[in-house]
mmCIF file of C-alpha atoms and ligand atoms in Angstrom:
data_model
loop_
_atom_site.group_PDB
_atom_site.id
_atom_site.type_symbol
_atom_site.label_atom_id
_atom_site.label_comp_id
_atom_site.label_asym_id
_atom_site.label_seq_id
_atom_site.Cartn_x
_atom_site.Cartn_y
_atom_site.Cartn_z
ATOM 1 C CA MET A 1 117.029 101.347 98.575
ATOM 2 C CA ALA A 2 117.970 104.450 96.608
ATOM 3 C CA GLU A 3 121.446 104.440 98.142
ATOM 4 C CA THR A 4 121.974 100.740 97.361
ATOM 5 C CA GLY A 5 120.544 101.382 93.890
ATOM 6 C CA ALA A 6 123.174 104.072 93.253
ATOM 7 C CA GLN A 7 125.981 101.810 94.509
ATOM 8 C CA VAL A 8 124.810 98.887 92.357
ATOM 9 C CA GLU A 9 124.585 101.219 89.382
ATOM 10 C CA ARG A 10 128.284 102.038 89.844
ATOM 11 C CA VAL A 11 129.225 98.336 90.021
ATOM 12 C CA LEU A 12 127.183 97.593 86.899
ATOM 13 C CA ASP A 13 128.694 100.555 85.076
ATOM 14 C CA ARG A 14 132.181 99.244 85.923
ATOM 15 C CA VAL A 15 131.632 95.592 84.947
ATOM 16 C CA LEU A 16 129.404 95.952 81.868
ATOM 17 C CA PRO A 17 131.038 96.224 78.430
ATOM 18 C CA LYS A 18 131.567 99.722 77.027
ATOM 19 C CA PRO A 19 130.379 100.593 73.496
ATOM 20 C CA GLN A 20 133.272 100.748 71.019
ATOM 21 C CA PRO A 21 133.262 102.657 67.701
ATOM 22 C CA GLY A 22 132.530 100.406 64.725
ATOM 23 C CA GLU A 23 131.263 97.538 66.916
ATOM 24 C CA PRO A 24 127.664 96.204 66.783
ATOM 25 C CA PRO A 25 125.279 97.908 69.273
ATOM 26 C CA LEU A 26 125.425 94.971 71.721
ATOM 27 C CA ALA A 27 127.211 96.773 74.572
ATOM 28 C CA GLU A 28 124.887 99.750 74.117
ATOM 29 C CA ALA A 29 121.820 97.489 74.336
ATOM 30 C CA ILE A 30 123.186 95.695 77.427
ATOM 31 C CA ARG A 31 123.646 99.044 79.157
ATOM 32 C CA TYR A 32 120.259 100.325 77.936
ATOM 33 C CA ALA A 33 118.566 97.266 79.471
ATOM 34 C CA SER A 34 120.283 97.424 82.830
ATOM 35 C CA LEU A 35 121.414 100.958 83.726
ATOM 36 C CA GLY A 36 119.356 103.897 84.948
ATOM 37 C CA GLY A 37 116.136 102.175 85.959
ATOM 38 C CA GLY A 38 114.313 99.803 88.241
ATOM 39 C CA LYS A 39 113.850 99.718 91.966
ATOM 40 C CA ARG A 40 116.946 97.520 92.493
ATOM 41 C CA LEU A 41 114.928 95.535 95.011
ATOM 42 C CA ARG A 42 116.880 92.301 94.619
ATOM 43 C CA PRO A 43 120.290 93.962 95.243
ATOM 44 C CA PHE A 44 118.775 95.665 98.302
ATOM 45 C CA LEU A 45 117.717 92.241 99.628
ATOM 46 C CA VAL A 46 121.243 90.907 99.086
ATOM 47 C CA VAL A 47 122.850 93.885 100.836
ATOM 48 C CA SER A 48 120.338 93.855 103.712
ATOM 49 C CA SER A 49 120.670 90.115 104.341
ATOM 50 C CA ALA A 50 124.474 90.332 104.092
ATOM 51 C CA ARG A 51 124.523 93.118 106.702
ATOM 52 C CA LEU A 52 122.929 90.710 109.195
ATOM 53 C CA PHE A 53 126.137 88.685 109.096
ATOM 54 C CA GLY A 54 128.692 91.484 108.897
ATOM 55 C CA VAL A 55 129.646 90.744 105.282
ATOM 56 C CA ALA A 56 131.800 93.360 103.480
ATOM 57 C CA GLU A 57 129.542 95.724 101.540
ATOM 58 C CA SER A 58 131.705 95.505 98.393
ATOM 59 C CA CYS A 59 131.101 91.712 98.200
ATOM 60 C CA ALA A 60 127.343 92.059 98.719
ATOM 61 C CA LEU A 61 127.128 94.759 96.049
ATOM 62 C CA ARG A 62 128.763 92.528 93.452
ATOM 63 C CA VAL A 63 126.286 89.741 94.247
ATOM 64 C CA GLY A 64 123.498 92.335 94.068
ATOM 65 C CA ALA A 65 124.774 93.410 90.642
ATOM 66 C CA ALA A 66 124.841 89.774 89.464
ATOM 67 C CA VAL A 67 121.234 89.085 90.472
ATOM 68 C CA GLU A 68 120.152 92.393 88.933
ATOM 69 C CA MET A 69 121.815 91.336 85.653
ATOM 70 C CA ILE A 70 119.754 88.131 85.679
ATOM 71 C CA HIS A 71 116.619 90.129 86.481
ATOM 72 C CA CYS A 72 117.303 92.600 83.636
ATOM 73 C CA TYR A 73 117.922 89.785 81.157
ATOM 74 C CA SER A 74 114.609 88.191 82.180
ATOM 75 C CA LEU A 75 112.772 91.469 81.597
ATOM 76 C CA VAL A 76 114.348 91.911 78.131
ATOM 77 C CA HIS A 77 113.401 88.380 77.076
ATOM 78 C CA ASP A 78 109.953 88.538 78.708
ATOM 79 C CA ASP A 79 109.176 91.675 76.669
ATOM 80 C CA LEU A 80 110.015 90.026 73.310
ATOM 81 C CA PRO A 81 107.220 89.397 70.777
ATOM 82 C CA ALA A 82 107.563 85.628 71.347
ATOM 83 C CA MET A 83 106.732 86.121 75.030
ATOM 84 C CA ASP A 84 104.813 89.070 76.490
ATOM 85 C CA ASN A 85 105.284 91.339 73.456
ATOM 86 C CA ASP A 86 105.550 94.596 75.352
ATOM 87 C CA ASP A 87 106.604 98.066 74.169
ATOM 88 C CA LEU A 88 107.236 99.747 77.511
ATOM 89 C CA ARG A 89 109.520 98.807 80.396
ATOM 90 C CA ARG A 90 110.858 100.954 83.214
ATOM 91 C CA GLY A 91 109.142 103.913 81.584
ATOM 92 C CA LYS A 92 110.984 103.648 78.252
ATOM 93 C CA PRO A 93 110.736 101.584 75.051
ATOM 94 C CA THR A 94 111.616 97.925 75.587
ATOM 95 C CA THR A 95 115.063 96.840 74.406
ATOM 96 C CA HIS A 96 113.812 95.155 71.216
ATOM 97 C CA LYS A 97 111.900 98.349 70.354
ATOM 98 C CA ALA A 98 114.897 100.602 71.009
ATOM 99 C CA TYR A 99 117.222 98.272 69.047
ATOM 100 C CA ASP A 100 115.923 95.132 67.297
ATOM 101 C CA GLU A 101 114.871 91.653 68.342
ATOM 102 C CA ALA A 102 118.176 89.932 67.606
ATOM 103 C CA THR A 103 120.127 92.567 69.544
ATOM 104 C CA ALA A 104 117.686 92.297 72.484
ATOM 105 C CA ILE A 105 118.028 88.498 72.589
ATOM 106 C CA LEU A 106 121.820 88.778 72.531
ATOM 107 C CA ALA A 107 121.857 91.540 75.167
ATOM 108 C CA GLY A 108 119.779 89.274 77.454
ATOM 109 C CA ASP A 109 122.074 86.317 76.768
ATOM 110 C CA ALA A 110 125.134 88.438 77.549
ATOM 111 C CA LEU A 111 123.669 89.723 80.842
ATOM 112 C CA LEU A 112 122.752 86.170 81.863
ATOM 113 C CA THR A 113 126.201 84.766 81.231
ATOM 114 C CA GLN A 114 128.157 87.717 82.594
ATOM 115 C CA ALA A 115 126.251 87.515 85.895
ATOM 116 C CA PHE A 116 128.046 84.241 86.599
ATOM 117 C CA GLU A 117 131.394 85.731 85.610
ATOM 118 C CA VAL A 118 130.821 88.434 88.242
ATOM 119 C CA LEU A 119 130.039 85.828 90.926
ATOM 120 C CA ALA A 120 133.015 83.641 89.992
ATOM 121 C CA ASP A 121 135.507 86.527 90.267
ATOM 122 C CA SER A 122 137.658 86.546 93.418
ATOM 123 C CA GLU A 123 136.615 90.176 94.009
ATOM 124 C CA THR A 124 133.179 88.804 94.966
ATOM 125 C CA HIS A 125 134.558 86.647 97.804
ATOM 126 C CA ALA A 126 138.017 85.423 98.738
ATOM 127 C CA ASP A 127 136.784 81.888 99.482
ATOM 128 C CA PRO A 128 136.261 79.837 96.275
ATOM 129 C CA LYS A 129 133.757 77.598 98.111
ATOM 130 C CA VAL A 130 131.563 80.617 98.756
ATOM 131 C CA ARG A 131 131.824 81.631 95.099
ATOM 132 C CA ILE A 132 130.832 78.126 93.952
ATOM 133 C CA ALA A 133 127.887 78.131 96.380
ATOM 134 C CA LEU A 134 126.736 81.493 94.983
ATOM 135 C CA VAL A 135 127.057 80.326 91.361
ATOM 136 C CA THR A 136 125.147 77.116 92.122
ATOM 137 C CA ALA A 137 122.365 78.888 94.020
ATOM 138 C CA LEU A 138 121.891 81.574 91.348
ATOM 139 C CA ALA A 139 121.956 78.978 88.529
ATOM 140 C CA ARG A 140 119.236 76.954 90.310
ATOM 141 C CA ALA A 141 117.129 80.022 91.017
ATOM 142 C CA SER A 142 117.351 81.253 87.398
ATOM 143 C CA GLY A 143 117.049 78.001 85.452
ATOM 144 C CA SER A 144 114.368 75.410 84.721
ATOM 145 C CA ALA A 145 113.860 74.656 88.412
ATOM 146 C CA GLY A 146 113.371 78.375 89.068
ATOM 147 C CA MET A 147 112.621 81.496 87.027
ATOM 148 C CA VAL A 148 112.787 79.932 83.529
ATOM 149 C CA GLY A 149 110.598 77.021 84.697
ATOM 150 C CA GLY A 150 108.078 79.532 86.066
ATOM 151 C CA GLN A 151 108.098 81.438 82.790
ATOM 152 C CA ALA A 152 107.407 78.164 80.908
ATOM 153 C CA LEU A 153 104.424 77.497 83.198
ATOM 154 C CA ASP A 154 103.245 81.049 82.547
ATOM 155 C CA MET A 155 103.389 80.538 78.766
ATOM 156 C CA GLN A 156 101.469 77.273 79.139
ATOM 157 C CA ALA A 157 98.860 79.003 81.319
ATOM 158 C CA GLU A 158 98.129 81.373 78.417
ATOM 159 C CA GLN A 159 96.761 78.376 76.500
ATOM 160 C CA THR A 160 95.211 76.551 79.467
ATOM 161 C CA PRO A 161 94.387 79.092 82.181
ATOM 162 C CA LEU A 162 95.084 77.999 85.746
ATOM 163 C CA THR A 163 92.093 77.714 88.021
ATOM 164 C CA GLU A 164 93.611 76.910 91.401
ATOM 165 C CA ILE A 165 95.390 79.235 93.761
ATOM 166 C CA GLY A 166 97.951 76.461 94.500
ATOM 167 C CA ALA A 167 98.960 76.291 90.826
ATOM 168 C CA ILE A 168 99.315 80.076 90.565
ATOM 169 C CA THR A 169 101.350 80.112 93.773
ATOM 170 C CA ARG A 170 103.718 77.463 92.366
ATOM 171 C CA LEU A 171 104.105 79.379 89.079
ATOM 172 C CA GLN A 172 104.850 82.680 90.816
ATOM 173 C CA ARG A 173 107.137 81.102 93.381
ATOM 174 C CA LEU A 174 109.293 79.896 90.488
ATOM 175 C CA LYS A 175 108.935 82.864 88.142
ATOM 176 C CA THR A 176 109.554 85.694 90.580
ATOM 177 C CA GLY A 177 110.010 84.072 94.013
ATOM 178 C CA ALA A 178 113.154 82.091 93.164
ATOM 179 C CA LEU A 179 115.276 85.214 92.544
ATOM 180 C CA PHE A 180 113.975 86.808 95.747
ATOM 181 C CA GLU A 181 114.881 83.643 97.650
ATOM 182 C CA PHE A 182 118.364 83.677 96.146
ATOM 183 C CA SER A 183 118.770 87.366 97.028
ATOM 184 C CA CYS A 184 117.912 86.777 100.688
ATOM 185 C CA GLU A 185 119.926 83.572 101.005
ATOM 186 C CA ALA A 186 122.944 85.194 99.352
ATOM 187 C CA GLY A 187 123.660 87.109 102.566
ATOM 188 C CA ALA A 188 123.783 83.828 104.484
ATOM 189 C CA ILE A 189 125.996 82.222 101.827
ATOM 190 C CA LEU A 190 128.407 85.185 101.906
ATOM 191 C CA GLY A 191 128.390 85.079 105.716
ATOM 192 C CA LYS A 192 128.948 81.269 105.693
ATOM 193 C CA VAL A 193 125.833 80.759 107.821
ATOM 194 C CA GLU A 194 124.260 77.324 107.534
ATOM 195 C CA ASP A 195 121.969 77.302 110.586
ATOM 196 C CA SER A 196 118.307 78.137 111.258
ATOM 197 C CA ARG A 197 118.994 81.795 110.419
ATOM 198 C CA ARG A 198 119.303 80.770 106.762
ATOM 199 C CA GLY A 199 115.919 78.987 107.046
ATOM 200 C CA ALA A 200 114.395 82.145 108.533
ATOM 201 C CA LEU A 201 115.597 84.143 105.513
ATOM 202 C CA GLN A 202 114.169 81.531 103.135
ATOM 203 C CA ALA A 203 110.794 81.648 104.881
ATOM 204 C CA TYR A 204 110.848 85.460 104.814
ATOM 205 C CA ALA A 205 111.675 85.488 101.076
ATOM 206 C CA HIS A 206 108.895 83.021 100.322
ATOM 207 C CA ASP A 207 106.164 85.089 101.989
ATOM 208 C CA MET A 208 107.538 88.462 100.895
ATOM 209 C CA GLY A 209 107.849 87.191 97.288
ATOM 210 C CA LEU A 210 104.222 86.098 97.198
ATOM 211 C CA ALA A 211 103.121 89.406 98.724
ATOM 212 C CA PHE A 212 105.168 91.175 96.000
ATOM 213 C CA GLN A 213 103.474 89.150 93.266
ATOM 214 C CA ILE A 214 99.950 89.767 94.564
ATOM 215 C CA ALA A 215 100.791 93.493 94.733
ATOM 216 C CA ASP A 216 102.094 93.242 91.143
ATOM 217 C CA ASP A 217 98.802 91.679 90.046
ATOM 218 C CA LEU A 218 96.922 94.475 91.834
ATOM 219 C CA LEU A 219 99.074 97.090 90.067
ATOM 220 C CA ASP A 220 98.312 95.454 86.724
ATOM 221 C CA VAL A 221 94.621 96.110 87.437
ATOM 222 C CA ARG A 222 94.836 99.489 89.178
ATOM 223 C CA GLY A 223 98.185 100.968 88.135
ATOM 224 C CA ARG A 224 98.766 103.723 85.577
ATOM 225 C CA ALA A 225 101.409 103.260 82.864
ATOM 226 C CA GLU A 226 103.150 106.494 83.906
ATOM 227 C CA ASP A 227 103.562 105.171 87.472
ATOM 228 C CA ILE A 228 104.343 101.502 86.862
ATOM 229 C CA GLY A 229 106.515 102.111 83.780
ATOM 230 C CA LYS A 230 104.904 99.251 81.865
ATOM 231 C CA THR A 231 101.592 98.581 80.162
ATOM 232 C CA PRO A 232 98.803 97.925 82.700
ATOM 233 C CA GLY A 233 95.894 95.526 82.087
ATOM 234 C CA LYS A 234 98.070 92.971 80.264
ATOM 235 C CA ASP A 235 97.036 90.019 82.460
ATOM 236 C CA GLN A 236 93.336 90.548 81.916
ATOM 237 C CA ALA A 237 93.788 91.195 78.181
ATOM 238 C CA ALA A 238 95.706 87.907 77.888
ATOM 239 C CA GLY A 239 92.979 86.102 79.879
ATOM 240 C CA LYS A 240 95.579 85.135 82.486
ATOM 241 C CA ALA A 241 94.462 83.790 85.848
ATOM 242 C CA THR A 242 96.150 85.802 88.601
ATOM 243 C CA PHE A 243 95.796 86.083 92.364
ATOM 244 C CA VAL A 244 93.436 88.997 91.709
ATOM 245 C CA SER A 245 91.278 87.227 89.125
ATOM 246 C CA ILE A 246 90.798 84.271 91.473
ATOM 247 C CA LEU A 247 90.619 85.993 94.873
ATOM 248 C CA GLY A 248 89.089 89.308 93.848
ATOM 249 C CA LEU A 249 90.584 92.717 94.661
ATOM 250 C CA GLU A 250 89.768 92.864 98.369
ATOM 251 C CA ARG A 251 90.819 89.360 99.308
ATOM 252 C CA ALA A 252 93.979 89.685 97.230
ATOM 253 C CA GLU A 253 94.849 92.896 99.060
ATOM 254 C CA SER A 254 94.290 91.407 102.512
ATOM 255 C CA GLN A 255 96.201 88.258 101.537
ATOM 256 C CA ALA A 256 99.172 90.406 100.466
ATOM 257 C CA ARG A 257 99.142 92.249 103.808
ATOM 258 C CA MET A 258 98.849 88.995 105.743
ATOM 259 C CA LEU A 259 101.830 87.546 103.867
ATOM 260 C CA ALA A 260 103.895 90.701 104.465
ATOM 261 C CA ASP A 261 103.168 90.498 108.231
ATOM 262 C CA GLN A 262 104.033 86.821 108.261
ATOM 263 C CA ALA A 263 107.265 87.574 106.380
ATOM 264 C CA CYS A 264 108.230 90.091 109.082
ATOM 265 C CA ARG A 265 107.592 87.561 111.855
ATOM 266 C CA HIS A 266 110.107 85.148 110.318
ATOM 267 C CA LEU A 267 112.740 87.810 111.024
ATOM 268 C CA ASP A 268 112.185 87.852 114.812
ATOM 269 C CA VAL A 269 115.364 85.835 115.280
ATOM 270 C CA PHE A 270 117.400 88.831 113.988
ATOM 271 C CA GLY A 271 115.778 91.456 116.241
ATOM 272 C CA ASP A 272 116.149 95.092 115.251
ATOM 273 C CA ARG A 273 118.983 94.325 112.816
ATOM 274 C CA ALA A 274 116.430 93.069 110.268
ATOM 275 C CA GLU A 275 114.461 96.329 110.162
ATOM 276 C CA ALA A 276 115.471 97.017 106.534
ATOM 277 C CA LEU A 277 114.061 93.636 105.451
ATOM 278 C CA ARG A 278 110.847 94.307 107.392
ATOM 279 C CA ALA A 279 110.581 97.649 105.606
ATOM 280 C CA VAL A 280 110.902 95.825 102.258
ATOM 281 C CA ALA A 281 107.971 93.540 103.148
ATOM 282 C CA ARG A 282 105.849 96.580 103.980
ATOM 283 C CA PHE A 283 107.075 98.426 100.875
ATOM 284 C CA VAL A 284 106.182 95.653 98.423
ATOM 285 C CA VAL A 285 102.510 95.739 99.378
ATOM 286 C CA GLU A 286 102.247 99.532 99.587
ATOM 287 C CA ARG A 287 104.214 100.411 96.441
ATOM 288 C CA LYS A 288 102.589 102.231 93.525
ATOM 289 C CA ALA A 289 105.230 101.252 90.938
HETATM 290 C C1 GRG B 301 112.040 85.376 80.074
HETATM 291 C C2 GRG B 301 113.447 83.639 81.267
HETATM 292 C C3 GRG B 301 112.430 84.681 81.319
HETATM 293 C C4 GRG B 301 111.880 84.956 82.491
HETATM 294 C C5 GRG B 301 110.939 86.030 82.683
HETATM 295 C C6 GRG B 301 110.558 87.634 85.865
HETATM 296 C C7 GRG B 301 110.030 87.285 84.552
HETATM 297 C C8 GRG B 301 110.370 85.944 84.045
HETATM 298 C C9 GRG B 301 109.309 88.146 83.802
HETATM 299 C C10 GRG B 301 108.955 89.491 84.218
HETATM 300 C C11 GRG B 301 107.534 89.754 83.906
HETATM 301 C C12 GRG B 301 106.869 90.372 85.019
HETATM 302 C C13 GRG B 301 106.397 91.763 84.799
HETATM 303 C C14 GRG B 301 106.682 89.707 86.156
HETATM 304 C C15 GRG B 301 105.997 90.275 87.307
HETATM 305 C C16 GRG B 301 106.862 90.455 88.492
HETATM 306 C C17 GRG B 301 108.109 91.182 88.178
HETATM 307 C C18 GRG B 301 109.332 90.378 88.069
HETATM 308 C C19 GRG B 301 108.082 92.492 88.014
HETATM 309 C C20 GRG B 301 109.276 93.299 87.738
HETATM 310 O O1 GRG B 301 110.111 93.354 88.868
HETATM 311 P P1 GRG B 301 110.375 94.734 89.625
HETATM 312 O O2 GRG B 301 109.065 95.348 90.034
HETATM 313 O O3 GRG B 301 110.982 95.572 88.416
HETATM 314 O O4 GRG B 301 111.377 94.505 90.705
HETATM 315 P P2 GRG B 301 112.077 96.745 88.427
HETATM 316 O O5 GRG B 301 111.937 97.397 87.077
HETATM 317 O O6 GRG B 301 111.787 97.688 89.565
HETATM 318 O O7 GRG B 301 113.421 96.080 88.583
#
């Protein structure tokens, strides 16, 4: 993951706008929000799934950079006063604290739109049909049928807390799961694979994404700000129903492990070649940050 993280960092550094003297601090804020931080988990999923199909690493890294740009934009907007109102992200002041709200909104907007420019570029794949499929899949995963829709449900749940595990699962599947699903499917799209192997990756992403979210809820309860790089205890303070508040700590933990095991079993069809993806499923439930 660290190696992929460093490679994605180089792609981001190359494609993102450079600050120019006399210009507004937009480029600076874009780079502040997306360089030098984060686990780069989504790019690692893209690269690992693409390796299953022998896709050129340079193509996978560009797709990894695009999904990371969407992820970074979502974090910047999620941290705004109108949403989660947070001061700390990735161990440093949130973008609107380091700059101002208007600049943070614009930096998020710019990352969102430029992600699609990266996918649409012929450097990402020689076949325009593959590029269109990537653009379509990432747009669906990020928009109202995916991450943005999940965020809207999350805002609504602040007023009317959810009480059923099914409703929380749906919210999280959209809010965080959709980008994970895109990241895993991207390898199959790049490799032009339309068969059951694509379904296996979808099933893996679904279970791994839920395991990730339960672990995230556990970290919100047990984590320390210096480890997780954000403010812990926010869910409870906001009265939000989470997997942990409904299942309790122990059941949530065992559910996360069960989902991670199940995620690994979906990869049987790939044999040993999917070891990196299995390691991700184990990592997401064991992580401390
Ligand atoms: C504002 C449109 C919009 C969407 C926001 C994803 C999201 C939707 C908000 C993020 C809030 C949050 C903390 C969600 C919990 C799960 C999550 C996405 C955690 C952060 O992802 P990591 O752990 O972060 O991969 P790093 O910093 O490692 O990239």
